[in-house]
Amino acid sequence: MSEKVRVCLITRFSIVIDSKVHSWRRLRNPIDPRSWIAARNPSREEKVAYLFDPARMEQRFHRFETLLLPSLAAQTEAAEHIVLASELMPDPDRARLEALSKRHGFRLHFAGTKRKVERILTEDGLIDLDGCDRLATARIDDDDAVARGFVRQVRRHARMDLDDYLVSFPKGIYLDQRTVPNRYAPVIHPNASCGLTRIVRKRKKTLSIHGAGDHRHAHHSFPVLQVPSREMFLSTAHGDNISRRLFLRRLPGGKPLTAEAAAHLQKRFGVDPRGLNVTTT
């Protein structure tokens, strides 16, 4: 009998954590947001004011509703989707997120500020090995998307005779949404955060991908299976995510997103065309 694999896709939606050194662009360096400086940990008040700014929240919801959620709805195999949000979220945003949870079927969990994501997931019973032989947890941010066959590929590669290893899908597409039309470029990025998956089959101190440390250095601590495949992730760049600026430097400018290219993204990732700005020429 084949082993039962439980697949959990984990999304953080504007969660506030006191101890976390966040990398939000304007909070790192309000004077010159283009500068790459050593991370500082803003106060809780700064985080709340920045995260829940109405204009910012509207943009987060827009990408969540037009990129990530359609992408997961288009999966060829089902998986659990867990969305972590902050107890400090304003009531209107909370109500909107709750309505999306009912409509799309993801598990929504509001958490306080004292614990990091791994502890929230395990201590609040959101992930465990009960009723399954293996637990697969994947990180997918609220502004990204994965290919339609992502969950199927995770299950396929979750059955190695090995405990506690990572599965990376290095081929993807970077979508720069700072311009209209958007620009895009295919990339190969080993250990890319979007879709990076952890496979465990025995209970241990940490269980999820969020307990595996910095994705860029994951291979220092875990065996990592790099899966050769077609593009498996769609990762966006916009004014709210500073880390994206680094990978955009490596691109040769990308290409303007044409209607044909947008159609490919829709077919490959299941995204809503309302989330894409294409060229009219």
Tab-separated table of C-alpha atoms in Angstrom:
chain	number	residue	atom	x	y	z
A	1	MET	CA	0.000	0.000	0.000
A	2	SER	CA	1.359	3.415	-0.951
A	3	GLU	CA	2.062	5.924	1.769
A	4	LYS	CA	-0.454	8.687	2.428
A	5	VAL	CA	1.037	12.121	1.823
A	6	ARG	CA	-0.590	15.174	3.374
A	7	VAL	CA	0.192	18.308	1.370
A	8	CYS	CA	-0.214	21.702	3.078
A	9	LEU	CA	0.345	24.954	1.198
A	10	ILE	CA	1.181	27.750	3.640
A	11	THR	CA	0.579	31.433	2.945
A	12	ARG	CA	1.323	34.356	5.243
A	13	PHE	CA	-1.096	37.223	4.668
A	14	SER	CA	0.207	40.383	6.357
A	15	ILE	CA	1.026	38.630	9.616
A	16	VAL	CA	2.669	40.672	12.386
A	17	ILE	CA	5.444	39.006	14.428
A	18	ASP	CA	7.267	41.015	17.085
A	19	SER	CA	10.617	39.249	16.869
A	20	LYS	CA	10.823	38.959	13.105
A	21	VAL	CA	13.159	41.283	11.208
A	22	HIS	CA	10.946	42.074	8.243
A	23	SER	CA	12.274	43.113	4.862
A	24	TRP	CA	9.446	45.389	3.747
A	25	ARG	CA	11.093	48.042	1.678
A	26	ARG	CA	9.970	51.261	3.321
A	27	LEU	CA	10.420	49.851	6.837
A	28	ARG	CA	14.045	48.919	6.166
A	29	ASN	CA	15.103	52.375	5.050
A	30	PRO	CA	12.396	55.071	4.958
A	31	ILE	CA	14.918	57.675	3.760
A	32	ASP	CA	16.102	55.805	0.674
A	33	PRO	CA	14.047	52.630	-0.008
A	34	ARG	CA	16.332	51.757	-2.929
A	35	SER	CA	19.273	51.173	-0.602
A	36	TRP	CA	20.126	47.700	0.594
A	37	ILE	CA	20.902	48.089	4.285
A	38	ALA	CA	21.208	45.805	7.284
A	39	ALA	CA	17.787	44.719	8.437
A	40	ARG	CA	16.270	46.463	11.417
A	41	ASN	CA	13.242	45.361	13.363
A	42	PRO	CA	10.564	48.096	13.310
A	43	SER	CA	8.278	48.590	16.267
A	44	ARG	CA	4.914	46.872	16.322
A	45	GLU	CA	3.238	50.222	15.722
A	46	GLU	CA	5.342	50.808	12.602
A	47	LYS	CA	4.530	47.338	11.300
A	48	VAL	CA	0.794	47.749	11.865
A	49	ALA	CA	0.715	51.191	10.246
A	50	TYR	CA	2.633	49.943	7.219
A	51	LEU	CA	0.984	46.554	6.762
A	52	PHE	CA	-2.600	47.669	7.123
A	53	ASP	CA	-2.402	50.864	5.114
A	54	PRO	CA	-5.615	50.723	3.014
A	55	ALA	CA	-3.831	51.216	-0.319
A	56	ARG	CA	-1.324	48.483	0.463
A	57	MET	CA	-4.017	46.056	1.603
A	58	GLU	CA	-6.005	46.629	-1.586
A	59	GLN	CA	-2.943	45.675	-3.631
A	60	ARG	CA	-2.305	42.565	-1.504
A	61	PHE	CA	-5.904	41.446	-1.883
A	62	HIS	CA	-5.781	42.099	-5.625
A	63	ARG	CA	-2.771	39.822	-6.150
A	64	PHE	CA	-4.124	37.246	-3.708
A	65	GLU	CA	-7.461	37.083	-5.536
A	66	THR	CA	-6.158	37.223	-9.120
A	67	LEU	CA	-2.899	35.252	-8.887
A	68	LEU	CA	-2.611	32.889	-5.937
A	69	LEU	CA	-6.204	31.783	-5.344
A	70	PRO	CA	-7.001	31.038	-9.028
A	71	SER	CA	-3.693	29.178	-9.265
A	72	LEU	CA	-4.613	26.895	-6.378
A	73	ALA	CA	-8.171	26.443	-7.650
A	74	ALA	CA	-6.706	25.196	-10.946
A	75	GLN	CA	-4.613	22.432	-9.339
A	76	THR	CA	-5.044	18.975	-10.831
A	77	GLU	CA	-4.892	17.444	-7.331
A	78	ALA	CA	-6.304	18.830	-4.102
A	79	ALA	CA	-4.240	20.021	-1.138
A	80	GLU	CA	-4.824	21.907	2.092
A	81	HIS	CA	-4.277	25.648	1.922
A	82	ILE	CA	-3.493	27.349	5.236
A	83	VAL	CA	-3.517	31.149	5.414
A	84	LEU	CA	-1.993	32.838	8.452
A	85	ALA	CA	-3.075	36.383	9.283
A	86	SER	CA	-2.725	38.780	12.195
A	87	GLU	CA	-5.150	39.283	15.049
A	88	LEU	CA	-4.384	42.991	14.618
A	89	MET	CA	-5.868	43.095	11.119
A	90	PRO	CA	-8.570	45.792	10.798
A	91	ASP	CA	-12.146	44.494	10.853
A	92	PRO	CA	-12.992	45.293	7.192
A	93	ASP	CA	-9.904	43.423	5.938
A	94	ARG	CA	-10.578	40.567	8.332
A	95	ALA	CA	-14.148	40.253	7.078
A	96	ARG	CA	-12.961	40.262	3.453
A	97	LEU	CA	-10.412	37.533	4.185
A	98	GLU	CA	-13.008	35.446	6.026
A	99	ALA	CA	-15.370	35.738	3.068
A	100	LEU	CA	-12.606	34.551	0.715
A	101	SER	CA	-11.930	31.628	3.034
A	102	LYS	CA	-15.546	30.510	2.828
A	103	ARG	CA	-15.611	30.930	-0.946
A	104	HIS	CA	-12.290	29.211	-1.707
A	105	GLY	CA	-12.093	26.707	1.140
A	106	PHE	CA	-8.722	27.631	2.628
A	107	ARG	CA	-8.121	27.325	6.360
A	108	LEU	CA	-7.788	30.804	7.847
A	109	HIS	CA	-5.997	31.262	11.154
A	110	PHE	CA	-5.480	34.545	12.993
A	111	ALA	CA	-2.445	34.619	15.271
A	112	GLY	CA	-0.893	36.912	17.851
A	113	THR	CA	2.472	38.626	17.627
A	114	LYS	CA	4.607	36.593	20.053
A	115	ARG	CA	5.351	33.431	18.031
A	116	LYS	CA	7.012	32.770	14.694
A	117	VAL	CA	5.245	30.906	11.907
A	118	GLU	CA	6.625	27.446	12.718
A	119	ARG	CA	5.392	27.579	16.306
A	120	ILE	CA	1.984	28.862	15.234
A	121	LEU	CA	1.585	25.990	12.780
A	122	THR	CA	2.589	23.236	15.198
A	123	GLU	CA	1.327	24.565	18.547
A	124	ASP	CA	-2.090	25.514	17.159
A	125	GLY	CA	-2.535	22.121	15.501
A	126	LEU	CA	-2.571	23.396	11.929
A	127	ILE	CA	-0.064	20.775	10.754
A	128	ASP	CA	0.824	17.333	12.123
A	129	LEU	CA	1.455	13.746	11.047
A	130	ASP	CA	-1.811	12.363	12.394
A	131	GLY	CA	-3.558	10.229	9.800
A	132	CYS	CA	-0.734	10.401	7.255
A	133	ASP	CA	2.620	8.780	6.596
A	134	ARG	CA	4.342	11.893	5.281
A	135	LEU	CA	3.777	15.611	5.674
A	136	ALA	CA	4.659	17.943	2.812
A	137	THR	CA	4.558	21.693	3.515
A	138	ALA	CA	5.166	24.275	0.805
A	139	ARG	CA	5.645	28.022	1.070
A	140	ILE	CA	3.587	30.091	-1.350
A	141	ASP	CA	3.348	33.826	-0.761
A	142	ASP	CA	0.127	35.773	-1.262
A	143	ASP	CA	1.474	37.524	-4.376
A	144	ASP	CA	2.759	34.437	-6.216
A	145	ALA	CA	1.326	31.462	-8.104
A	146	VAL	CA	2.270	27.873	-8.919
A	147	ALA	CA	1.721	25.717	-11.991
A	148	ARG	CA	-1.462	23.688	-12.264
A	149	GLY	CA	0.407	20.435	-11.667
A	150	PHE	CA	2.330	21.663	-8.624
A	151	VAL	CA	0.538	19.571	-5.990
A	152	ARG	CA	0.751	16.459	-8.161
A	153	GLN	CA	4.503	16.985	-8.565
A	154	VAL	CA	4.938	17.461	-4.802
A	155	ARG	CA	3.191	14.156	-4.102
A	156	ARG	CA	5.217	12.432	-6.789
A	157	HIS	CA	8.516	13.493	-5.210
A	158	ALA	CA	7.425	13.064	-1.587
A	159	ARG	CA	7.939	9.284	-1.561
A	160	MET	CA	11.734	9.029	-1.468
A	161	ASP	CA	13.219	6.612	1.079
A	162	LEU	CA	14.431	9.553	3.123
A	163	ASP	CA	13.194	11.586	6.064
A	164	ASP	CA	13.296	15.386	6.259
A	165	TYR	CA	14.391	16.647	2.872
A	166	LEU	CA	13.400	19.528	0.603
A	167	VAL	CA	11.976	19.562	-2.908
A	168	SER	CA	12.847	22.564	-5.075
A	169	PHE	CA	11.368	23.455	-8.454
A	170	PRO	CA	14.031	25.823	-9.835
A	171	LYS	CA	12.378	26.801	-13.122
A	172	GLY	CA	9.882	29.619	-12.990
A	173	ILE	CA	8.885	33.032	-14.272
A	174	TYR	CA	9.555	36.407	-12.682
A	175	LEU	CA	6.828	38.957	-13.366
A	176	ASP	CA	7.750	42.594	-12.810
A	177	GLN	CA	4.544	44.460	-11.976
A	178	ARG	CA	6.224	47.791	-11.305
A	179	THR	CA	5.664	48.738	-14.943
A	180	VAL	CA	2.716	48.860	-17.317
A	181	PRO	CA	2.781	46.705	-19.264
A	182	ASN	CA	4.269	44.138	-16.910
A	183	ARG	CA	7.597	42.592	-17.880
A	184	TYR	CA	8.473	38.936	-17.497
A	185	ALA	CA	11.429	36.574	-17.810
A	186	PRO	CA	11.901	32.814	-17.447
A	187	VAL	CA	14.491	31.986	-14.780
A	188	ILE	CA	16.277	29.087	-13.128
A	189	HIS	CA	16.563	29.712	-9.402
A	190	PRO	CA	17.566	26.718	-7.222
A	191	ASN	CA	15.948	26.848	-3.775
A	192	ALA	CA	13.462	29.485	-4.936
A	193	SER	CA	11.217	30.344	-2.005
A	194	CYS	CA	7.996	30.034	-4.006
A	195	GLY	CA	6.959	26.393	-3.881
A	196	LEU	CA	9.933	25.185	-1.831
A	197	THR	CA	8.631	22.089	-0.057
A	198	ARG	CA	9.718	20.162	3.027
A	199	ILE	CA	8.973	16.426	3.384
A	200	VAL	CA	8.965	14.769	6.822
A	201	ARG	CA	7.794	11.338	7.974
A	202	LYS	CA	8.792	11.327	11.647
A	203	ARG	CA	7.869	13.719	14.424
A	204	LYS	CA	10.577	16.245	15.238
A	205	LYS	CA	11.064	19.675	16.778
A	206	THR	CA	10.086	21.494	13.581
A	207	LEU	CA	7.831	20.138	10.860
A	208	SER	CA	7.169	22.811	8.246
A	209	ILE	CA	9.118	24.593	5.551
A	210	HIS	CA	9.072	27.647	7.817
A	211	GLY	CA	11.219	25.751	10.316
A	212	ALA	CA	13.860	25.009	7.691
A	213	GLY	CA	15.623	28.386	7.830
A	214	ASP	CA	16.648	30.709	4.995
A	215	HIS	CA	15.637	29.160	1.672
A	216	ARG	CA	18.788	30.477	-0.007
A	217	HIS	CA	20.974	28.317	2.225
A	218	ALA	CA	18.644	25.345	2.680
A	219	HIS	CA	21.142	22.971	1.084
A	220	HIS	CA	23.520	23.633	3.977
A	221	SER	CA	21.135	21.896	6.394
A	222	PHE	CA	18.937	19.572	4.325
A	223	PRO	CA	19.191	17.249	1.358
A	224	VAL	CA	17.533	19.136	-1.510
A	225	LEU	CA	16.009	17.489	-4.553
A	226	GLN	CA	16.146	19.884	-7.517
A	227	VAL	CA	13.366	18.789	-9.871
A	228	PRO	CA	13.911	19.436	-13.595
A	229	SER	CA	10.579	20.471	-15.046
A	230	ARG	CA	8.786	23.220	-16.908
A	231	GLU	CA	8.121	26.507	-15.090
A	232	MET	CA	6.571	25.694	-11.724
A	233	PHE	CA	6.351	29.102	-10.054
A	234	LEU	CA	5.267	32.616	-10.978
A	235	SER	CA	6.904	35.140	-8.669
A	236	THR	CA	5.979	38.815	-8.770
A	237	ALA	CA	8.021	41.937	-8.160
A	238	HIS	CA	6.343	45.139	-7.035
A	239	GLY	CA	6.973	48.098	-4.764
A	240	ASP	CA	6.214	46.204	-1.574
A	241	ASN	CA	8.822	43.420	-1.674
A	242	ILE	CA	12.461	44.456	-1.428
A	243	SER	CA	13.968	40.995	-1.914
A	244	ARG	CA	12.582	40.828	-5.422
A	245	ARG	CA	14.829	43.749	-6.403
A	246	LEU	CA	17.897	41.529	-6.161
A	247	PHE	CA	16.773	38.917	-8.648
A	248	LEU	CA	15.546	41.544	-11.096
A	249	ARG	CA	19.113	42.833	-11.347
A	250	ARG	CA	20.080	39.486	-12.838
A	251	LEU	CA	17.527	39.703	-15.614
A	252	PRO	CA	18.257	41.270	-19.000
A	253	GLY	CA	15.327	43.618	-18.560
A	254	GLY	CA	12.738	40.968	-19.316
A	255	LYS	CA	10.174	41.266	-22.071
A	256	PRO	CA	6.925	43.256	-22.194
A	257	LEU	CA	3.981	41.033	-21.343
A	258	THR	CA	2.102	40.535	-24.599
A	259	ALA	CA	-1.387	39.069	-24.912
A	260	GLU	CA	0.194	35.835	-26.144
A	261	ALA	CA	2.534	35.640	-23.147
A	262	ALA	CA	-0.332	36.432	-20.767
A	263	ALA	CA	-2.349	33.615	-22.325
A	264	HIS	CA	0.551	31.263	-21.621
A	265	LEU	CA	0.628	32.345	-17.967
A	266	GLN	CA	-3.114	31.781	-17.699
A	267	LYS	CA	-2.807	28.314	-19.197
A	268	ARG	CA	0.256	27.309	-17.179
A	269	PHE	CA	-0.655	28.834	-13.812
A	270	GLY	CA	-4.422	29.315	-13.959
A	271	VAL	CA	-4.146	32.992	-13.019
A	272	ASP	CA	-6.921	35.520	-13.560
A	273	PRO	CA	-6.148	37.882	-16.484
A	274	ARG	CA	-7.230	40.805	-14.294
A	275	GLY	CA	-3.949	40.318	-12.423
A	276	LEU	CA	-1.856	40.913	-15.564
A	277	ASN	CA	-1.115	44.181	-17.373
A	278	VAL	CA	-0.316	43.458	-21.015
A	279	THR	CA	1.059	45.596	-23.808
A	280	THR	CA	-1.393	46.980	-26.351
A	281	THR	CA	1.124	47.140	-29.165
